[in-house]
Amino acid sequence: MAQPIAVPALPVDTLLGDLPTAHRALPIGHRIAGQGCHGAKTGIRSCSTGNANRIRFVYFPRADHDHRATYHRHLVIAEILLARVLAARAEGLRPMAPSLDYAAEARVTLRPPQDMFHPATLEYRRWYRADGAARAQPLTQEALSLRLAADGDLSMREARARVARRSHALPAADQAWLIARRNAPPARRPLNQAEYLALAAALDGIWQASTGASHAERANRRITLRVVAALGSLLDEYVAAPFKSTALSETFNEHHLAHLRQSIEYSRQAESASGTLLAGPKAWFAAKAARMRAEHQIGLAKSPAASPALRLSGRPVIAVVGGRLHTFVDGRRPGARLASAVPLYATFG
C-alpha cells in the first residue's frame, strides 16, 4: 500500500500570507482607493474593517437575478467567520472549539433558580455555596471534584466520575473559554461548534461551486485549500474533518496531524530543557503532561473509529497453499491464517 506523504507543519501566517486576490498586484487586505473590497467601483464609503489580515475571496460581478447568489452567500459567510477566527487568535484566545455548543455556554453563564435543585445535589453546589449565596461563576469539574472528595470521603477518581455523571460542570479550560467568548466583542468572538460547522459548510459550498476555469473560481479554490490547511493547524485537539469534499478533508487531516505531531516535538523539547536547566519539577511535569495530551490526540486520530474504512490497493485473493486457506493482496500474504481447509485430495474427490 502507498505510504502517506508527511506534510510539514507550516505556520498559519505562512499558509495565509500570500493568498490570491482580485487585485493581482496587491497583497490581501489592501484595496485600490475608490474601489470596493473586490475591485468593484463604489463611492467614497469603504467596506474595509481595518483588519489587514482579513481573508478575501474573489467575487463575480453582481447582476440582477444573479444565479451565483448562493455562491456569493457562501463567500460572505466564510469571510465573516474567518475574520473572527483570526481576530480571536490575535487576541490570544483559542479561535475555535468544535466540541462546545450553545448549550454548554448556557450551562456556564446562566445561573438557574436556587429552588430548582435540592441543596444536596452537585448542580446546586456548583452554583451556590452552603449558606445559599450565589457564586459569581460556577465551579469547574476540578473544583467540584475536590470539594466532593473532601466532603464525601471519596477518592479523586470516584469524585471525578460522580461529577461527570451527575452535574453539568465543565473542565476549567473550557469554562474559561466560554466565559471569555461571551464577553468578547462580536467581531472578535471565537467560534463555537455551530459556527465552526457553518464555516466548514461555507467552505464546502465554495469548493463545490468553484468548478469552472475563470480567474475567480481558480483563485477561490486556492484560497479555500489554504484556509482549510490553516484551520487544521489551529486546532490543538484532534477533530475529525467536517468537510464533505474529499480534497478538503484530506488537506485538513494532513495539516491537522502535522500540527499535532509538531506539538509533541515541542513538548519533548520543553521537557528536555526543563530537566537540563533544572527549571523545577513543576515545569517538567507540565511539559510531560502537554506531550502526553498531544500523543493522546494522535492516538485518537489514528483510532479505527476516527479513520475511514480500510481501502485495499488490490483485490484480495483466497488460495489454498499447503492444504490451508490464505489471503493474498497484491501478491503478498499479510500473514493471518483464516481457516483450515480440507486436504487437496478431498477437494478433488
Short mmCIF file of C-alpha atoms in Angstrom, two decimals:
data_model
loop_
_atom_site.label_atom_id
_atom_site.label_comp_id
_atom_site.label_asym_id
_atom_site.label_seq_id
_atom_site.Cartn_x
_atom_site.Cartn_y
_atom_site.Cartn_z
CA MET A 1 0.00 0.00 0.00
CA ALA A 2 1.14 3.53 -0.70
CA GLN A 3 2.81 5.30 2.20
CA PRO A 4 1.20 8.62 3.28
CA ILE A 5 3.17 11.73 2.45
CA ALA A 6 4.37 13.65 5.50
CA VAL A 7 3.15 17.23 5.40
CA PRO A 8 5.33 19.83 7.15
CA ALA A 9 3.64 21.78 9.92
CA LEU A 10 3.66 25.23 8.38
CA PRO A 11 2.82 28.30 10.50
CA VAL A 12 -0.64 29.74 9.99
CA ASP A 13 0.80 33.09 8.92
CA THR A 14 2.74 31.33 6.16
CA LEU A 15 -0.33 29.49 4.94
CA LEU A 16 -2.38 32.68 4.79
CA GLY A 17 0.36 35.14 3.86
CA ASP A 18 0.17 35.27 0.06
CA LEU A 19 -3.34 34.30 -0.95
CA PRO A 20 -4.56 35.21 -4.45
CA THR A 21 -6.85 38.23 -4.68
CA ALA A 22 -8.90 40.12 -7.21
CA HIS A 23 -6.04 42.64 -7.39
CA ARG A 24 -3.13 40.56 -8.58
CA ALA A 25 -0.52 43.23 -7.76
CA LEU A 26 -1.73 43.92 -4.20
CA PRO A 27 -1.36 41.79 -1.08
CA ILE A 28 -4.52 40.56 0.57
CA GLY A 29 -6.39 43.12 2.62
CA HIS A 30 -5.22 46.09 0.51
CA ARG A 31 -7.53 47.78 -1.96
CA ILE A 32 -7.22 50.48 -4.57
CA ALA A 33 -8.63 53.83 -3.49
CA GLY A 34 -12.14 54.32 -4.79
CA GLN A 35 -12.78 50.61 -5.19
CA GLY A 36 -14.64 48.14 -3.05
CA CYS A 37 -13.45 45.03 -1.29
CA HIS A 38 -13.14 43.05 -4.53
CA GLY A 39 -12.39 45.64 -7.17
CA ALA A 40 -15.94 46.77 -7.91
CA LYS A 41 -16.13 50.55 -8.09
CA THR A 42 -18.11 52.14 -5.27
CA GLY A 43 -18.50 55.50 -3.68
CA ILE A 44 -16.27 57.02 -1.02
CA ARG A 45 -17.58 54.68 1.62
CA SER A 46 -15.29 51.66 2.01
CA CYS A 47 -16.21 48.20 3.23
CA SER A 48 -12.83 47.76 4.90
CA THR A 49 -12.87 46.76 8.54
CA GLY A 50 -9.36 47.97 9.18
CA ASN A 51 -8.02 44.43 9.54
CA ALA A 52 -5.19 43.97 7.04
CA ASN A 53 -5.15 40.23 7.68
CA ARG A 54 -8.77 39.66 6.74
CA ILE A 55 -9.18 36.89 4.20
CA ARG A 56 -10.86 38.00 0.97
CA PHE A 57 -12.34 35.74 -1.64
CA VAL A 58 -12.94 36.79 -5.24
CA TYR A 59 -16.49 37.63 -6.33
CA PHE A 60 -18.21 37.74 -9.69
CA PRO A 61 -19.81 41.00 -10.86
CA ARG A 62 -23.30 41.15 -9.41
CA ALA A 63 -26.21 41.19 -11.84
CA ASP A 64 -29.97 41.15 -11.47
CA HIS A 65 -31.30 37.70 -10.55
CA ASP A 66 -27.75 36.51 -10.12
CA HIS A 67 -27.60 32.72 -10.39
CA ARG A 68 -24.46 32.85 -8.23
CA ALA A 69 -26.32 34.27 -5.22
CA THR A 70 -25.82 31.06 -3.22
CA TYR A 71 -22.14 31.01 -4.16
CA HIS A 72 -21.72 34.61 -3.01
CA ARG A 73 -23.55 33.86 0.24
CA HIS A 74 -21.03 31.11 0.98
CA LEU A 75 -18.22 33.57 0.31
CA VAL A 76 -19.68 36.18 2.67
CA ILE A 77 -20.26 33.67 5.50
CA ALA A 78 -16.75 32.27 5.15
CA GLU A 79 -15.18 35.75 5.16
CA ILE A 80 -17.05 36.87 8.27
CA LEU A 81 -16.32 33.72 10.27
CA LEU A 82 -12.68 33.57 9.17
CA ALA A 83 -12.25 37.20 10.23
CA ARG A 84 -13.46 36.22 13.71
CA VAL A 85 -11.09 33.25 13.79
CA LEU A 86 -8.07 35.42 13.01
CA ALA A 87 -9.19 38.21 15.35
CA ALA A 88 -9.66 35.79 18.26
CA ARG A 89 -6.26 34.26 17.56
CA ALA A 90 -4.69 37.73 17.59
CA GLU A 91 -6.32 38.33 20.99
CA GLY A 92 -4.69 35.17 22.38
CA LEU A 93 -7.94 33.16 22.55
CA ARG A 94 -8.50 29.66 21.26
CA PRO A 95 -10.07 30.60 17.91
CA MET A 96 -12.38 27.57 17.64
CA ALA A 97 -13.88 24.98 19.98
CA PRO A 98 -15.72 22.38 17.87
CA SER A 99 -16.80 20.41 20.96
CA LEU A 100 -18.52 23.29 22.80
CA ASP A 101 -22.04 24.26 21.75
CA TYR A 102 -24.60 26.86 22.82
CA ALA A 103 -25.98 24.51 25.48
CA ALA A 104 -22.57 24.31 27.16
CA GLU A 105 -22.33 28.10 27.10
CA ALA A 106 -25.74 28.42 28.73
CA ARG A 107 -24.81 25.94 31.47
CA VAL A 108 -21.79 28.10 32.33
CA THR A 109 -23.21 31.59 32.03
CA LEU A 110 -26.91 31.31 33.00
CA ARG A 111 -27.46 30.66 36.70
CA PRO A 112 -30.56 28.50 37.38
CA PRO A 113 -33.06 29.47 40.10
CA GLN A 114 -31.98 28.43 43.58
CA ASP A 115 -35.13 26.38 44.23
CA MET A 116 -34.65 24.37 41.06
CA PHE A 117 -32.28 21.88 42.76
CA HIS A 118 -32.04 20.29 46.18
CA PRO A 119 -29.13 21.69 48.24
CA ALA A 120 -27.56 18.22 48.38
CA THR A 121 -27.23 17.89 44.60
CA LEU A 122 -24.00 18.60 42.78
CA GLU A 123 -25.68 21.02 40.41
CA TYR A 124 -26.82 23.16 43.35
CA ARG A 125 -23.34 23.09 44.87
CA ARG A 126 -21.89 24.09 41.52
CA TRP A 127 -23.82 27.37 41.55
CA TYR A 128 -24.49 28.09 45.25
CA ARG A 129 -22.49 28.00 48.48
CA ALA A 130 -23.51 26.09 51.61
CA ASP A 131 -25.14 29.24 53.05
CA GLY A 132 -27.20 29.74 49.88
CA ALA A 133 -25.11 32.61 48.48
CA ALA A 134 -24.77 32.55 44.72
CA ARG A 135 -21.32 32.10 43.20
CA ALA A 136 -20.00 34.67 40.74
CA GLN A 137 -19.03 31.77 38.45
CA PRO A 138 -19.97 28.09 38.71
CA LEU A 139 -17.45 25.59 39.99
CA THR A 140 -15.43 23.76 37.37
CA GLN A 141 -15.10 19.99 37.18
CA GLU A 142 -11.78 20.13 39.00
CA ALA A 143 -13.02 22.38 41.82
CA LEU A 144 -16.27 20.47 42.31
CA SER A 145 -14.41 17.14 42.36
CA LEU A 146 -12.05 18.43 45.06
CA ARG A 147 -14.96 19.57 47.23
CA LEU A 148 -16.84 16.31 46.74
CA ALA A 149 -13.77 14.24 47.60
CA ALA A 150 -13.14 16.27 50.75
CA ASP A 151 -16.75 16.36 51.97
CA GLY A 152 -17.74 12.82 51.00
CA ASP A 153 -14.53 10.99 51.92
CA LEU A 154 -14.14 9.73 48.36
CA SER A 155 -11.14 9.10 46.17
CA MET A 156 -10.46 11.68 43.48
CA ARG A 157 -11.21 9.11 40.81
CA GLU A 158 -14.66 8.39 42.23
CA ALA A 159 -15.31 12.10 42.82
CA ARG A 160 -14.45 12.97 39.22
CA ALA A 161 -16.69 10.17 37.96
CA ARG A 162 -19.65 11.39 40.03
CA VAL A 163 -19.16 14.98 38.92
CA ALA A 164 -19.06 13.91 35.29
CA ARG A 165 -22.25 11.85 35.62
CA ARG A 166 -24.33 13.99 37.98
CA SER A 167 -23.55 17.59 37.07
CA HIS A 168 -23.06 19.92 34.12
CA ALA A 169 -19.65 21.09 35.33
CA LEU A 170 -17.07 21.67 32.61
CA PRO A 171 -13.27 21.50 32.70
CA ALA A 172 -11.64 24.74 33.82
CA ALA A 173 -10.14 25.46 30.39
CA ASP A 174 -13.48 25.03 28.59
CA GLN A 175 -15.38 27.11 31.15
CA ALA A 176 -12.85 29.94 30.97
CA TRP A 177 -13.03 29.87 27.16
CA LEU A 178 -16.84 30.04 27.14
CA ILE A 179 -16.87 32.98 29.55
CA ALA A 180 -14.20 34.81 27.53
CA ARG A 181 -16.14 34.12 24.33
CA ARG A 182 -19.34 35.56 25.78
CA ASN A 183 -17.53 38.69 26.91
CA ALA A 184 -15.65 39.21 23.63
CA PRO A 185 -16.94 41.73 21.07
CA PRO A 186 -18.88 40.07 18.22
CA ALA A 187 -16.18 40.85 15.65
CA ARG A 188 -13.51 39.06 17.75
CA ARG A 189 -15.65 36.30 19.20
CA PRO A 190 -14.18 32.80 18.64
CA LEU A 191 -16.28 30.11 17.02
CA ASN A 192 -18.26 27.51 18.92
CA GLN A 193 -19.46 24.22 17.49
CA ALA A 194 -22.35 25.57 15.43
CA GLU A 195 -20.29 28.42 13.95
CA TYR A 196 -17.38 26.08 13.22
CA LEU A 197 -19.71 23.77 11.29
CA ALA A 198 -21.21 26.77 9.49
CA LEU A 199 -17.71 27.80 8.40
CA ALA A 200 -16.99 24.27 7.19
CA ALA A 201 -20.27 24.19 5.25
CA ALA A 202 -19.48 27.55 3.61
CA LEU A 203 -16.01 26.36 2.56
CA ASP A 204 -17.56 23.16 1.20
CA GLY A 205 -20.05 25.24 -0.76
CA ILE A 206 -17.29 27.43 -2.21
CA TRP A 207 -15.25 24.40 -3.24
CA GLN A 208 -18.18 22.61 -4.86
CA ALA A 209 -19.28 25.76 -6.72
CA SER A 210 -15.78 26.66 -7.98
CA THR A 211 -15.66 24.11 -10.78
CA GLY A 212 -15.05 26.47 -13.70
CA ALA A 213 -11.88 27.86 -15.22
CA SER A 214 -12.45 31.55 -14.54
CA HIS A 215 -9.97 33.59 -12.52
CA ALA A 216 -12.45 33.95 -9.65
CA GLU A 217 -13.09 30.22 -9.36
CA ARG A 218 -9.42 29.24 -9.64
CA ALA A 219 -8.46 31.83 -7.03
CA ASN A 220 -11.23 30.77 -4.66
CA ARG A 221 -10.18 27.13 -4.92
CA ARG A 222 -6.61 28.04 -3.95
CA ILE A 223 -7.81 30.25 -1.12
CA THR A 224 -10.14 27.52 0.18
CA LEU A 225 -7.39 24.90 0.24
CA ARG A 226 -5.03 27.22 2.13
CA VAL A 227 -7.73 28.22 4.60
CA VAL A 228 -8.64 24.59 5.30
CA ALA A 229 -4.96 23.80 5.90
CA ALA A 230 -4.75 26.73 8.32
CA LEU A 231 -7.85 25.55 10.20
CA GLY A 232 -6.21 22.16 10.73
CA SER A 233 -3.11 23.91 12.09
CA LEU A 234 -5.14 25.99 14.56
CA LEU A 235 -6.74 23.08 16.43
CA ASP A 236 -4.68 21.65 19.30
CA GLU A 237 -7.06 18.75 19.92
CA TYR A 238 -7.97 16.08 17.40
CA VAL A 239 -11.08 16.91 15.40
CA ALA A 240 -12.44 14.80 12.57
CA ALA A 241 -12.59 16.63 9.25
CA PRO A 242 -16.01 18.34 9.00
CA PHE A 243 -15.95 18.66 5.19
CA LYS A 244 -17.94 16.73 2.61
CA SER A 245 -15.40 17.31 -0.17
CA THR A 246 -12.65 14.71 -0.31
CA ALA A 247 -9.94 17.21 -1.25
CA LEU A 248 -10.76 19.48 1.68
CA SER A 249 -10.93 16.56 4.13
CA GLU A 250 -7.54 15.24 3.02
CA THR A 251 -5.95 18.69 3.27
CA PHE A 252 -7.43 19.28 6.71
CA ASN A 253 -6.34 15.87 8.03
CA GLU A 254 -2.78 16.17 6.70
CA HIS A 255 -2.13 19.57 8.24
CA HIS A 256 -4.02 18.76 11.43
CA LEU A 257 -1.90 15.65 12.06
CA ALA A 258 1.27 17.54 11.18
CA HIS A 259 0.36 20.19 13.75
CA LEU A 260 -0.32 17.57 16.43
CA ARG A 261 2.99 15.84 15.71
CA GLN A 262 4.80 19.17 15.92
CA SER A 263 3.18 19.88 19.28
CA ILE A 264 4.55 16.56 20.54
CA GLU A 265 8.03 17.53 19.41
CA TYR A 266 7.77 20.96 21.06
CA SER A 267 6.62 19.31 24.29
CA ARG A 268 9.54 16.90 24.20
CA GLN A 269 11.96 19.77 23.68
CA ALA A 270 10.42 21.68 26.58
CA GLU A 271 10.54 18.55 28.73
CA SER A 272 14.21 18.05 27.94
CA ALA A 273 15.03 21.71 28.57
CA SER A 274 13.22 21.62 31.89
CA GLY A 275 15.36 18.72 33.02
CA THR A 276 18.61 20.21 31.70
CA LEU A 277 18.13 23.69 33.07
CA LEU A 278 16.79 22.46 36.41
CA ALA A 279 13.68 24.58 35.99
CA GLY A 280 12.00 22.54 38.67
CA PRO A 281 9.64 19.58 38.76
CA LYS A 282 6.59 21.74 38.05
CA ALA A 283 7.89 22.81 34.63
CA TRP A 284 8.99 19.27 33.82
CA PHE A 285 5.63 17.76 34.72
CA ALA A 286 3.80 20.48 32.74
CA ALA A 287 5.87 19.69 29.63
CA LYS A 288 5.36 15.97 30.12
CA ALA A 289 1.61 16.43 30.53
CA ALA A 290 1.48 18.51 27.33
CA ARG A 291 3.35 15.79 25.45
CA MET A 292 1.04 13.08 26.78
CA ARG A 293 -2.04 15.08 25.77
CA ALA A 294 -0.66 15.55 22.26
CA GLU A 295 0.19 11.85 21.97
CA HIS A 296 -3.34 11.03 23.12
CA GLN A 297 -4.75 13.25 20.35
CA ILE A 298 -2.58 11.45 17.79
CA GLY A 299 -3.93 8.16 19.12
CA LEU A 300 -7.48 9.41 18.66
CA ALA A 301 -6.69 10.46 15.11
CA LYS A 302 -5.36 7.00 14.27
CA SER A 303 -8.07 5.02 16.05
CA PRO A 304 -10.32 2.81 13.88
CA ALA A 305 -13.38 4.78 14.95
CA ALA A 306 -11.89 8.02 13.64
CA SER A 307 -10.41 6.60 10.45
CA PRO A 308 -12.39 5.70 7.35
CA ALA A 309 -12.78 2.10 6.34
CA LEU A 310 -9.59 0.46 5.16
CA ARG A 311 -9.22 0.62 1.41
CA LEU A 312 -7.15 -2.18 -0.10
CA SER A 313 -4.92 -1.24 -3.00
CA GLY A 314 -5.71 -4.56 -4.73
CA ARG A 315 -8.38 -7.23 -4.73
CA PRO A 316 -7.93 -9.87 -2.04
CA VAL A 317 -7.43 -13.36 -3.43
CA ILE A 318 -8.03 -16.51 -1.37
CA ALA A 319 -5.98 -19.54 -2.37
CA VAL A 320 -5.13 -22.94 -0.96
CA VAL A 321 -1.47 -23.33 -0.04
CA GLY A 322 -0.24 -26.41 1.77
CA GLY A 323 -3.74 -27.60 2.39
CA ARG A 324 -4.81 -24.35 4.11
CA LEU A 325 -6.66 -21.21 3.02
CA HIS A 326 -4.64 -17.98 2.82
CA THR A 327 -5.48 -14.43 1.73
CA PHE A 328 -3.18 -12.60 -0.69
CA VAL A 329 -3.29 -8.86 -1.51
CA ASP A 330 -1.15 -7.64 -4.43
CA GLY A 331 0.61 -10.98 -4.46
CA ARG A 332 1.63 -10.78 -0.79
CA ARG A 333 0.21 -12.60 2.20
CA PRO A 334 -0.47 -10.35 5.24
CA GLY A 335 0.31 -13.33 7.48
CA ALA A 336 -3.09 -14.03 9.01
CA ARG A 337 -4.33 -17.58 8.56
CA LEU A 338 -8.08 -17.51 8.05
CA ALA A 339 -9.20 -21.12 8.41
CA SER A 340 -8.19 -24.70 7.95
CA ALA A 341 -9.11 -26.37 4.68
CA VAL A 342 -9.73 -29.95 3.80
CA PRO A 343 -6.83 -31.80 2.16
CA LEU A 344 -6.33 -31.25 -1.56
CA TYR A 345 -7.14 -34.83 -2.45
CA ALA A 346 -10.51 -34.47 -0.71
CA THR A 347 -11.23 -31.30 -2.69
CA PHE A 348 -10.86 -33.07 -5.99
CA GLY A 349 -12.55 -36.29 -4.92
#
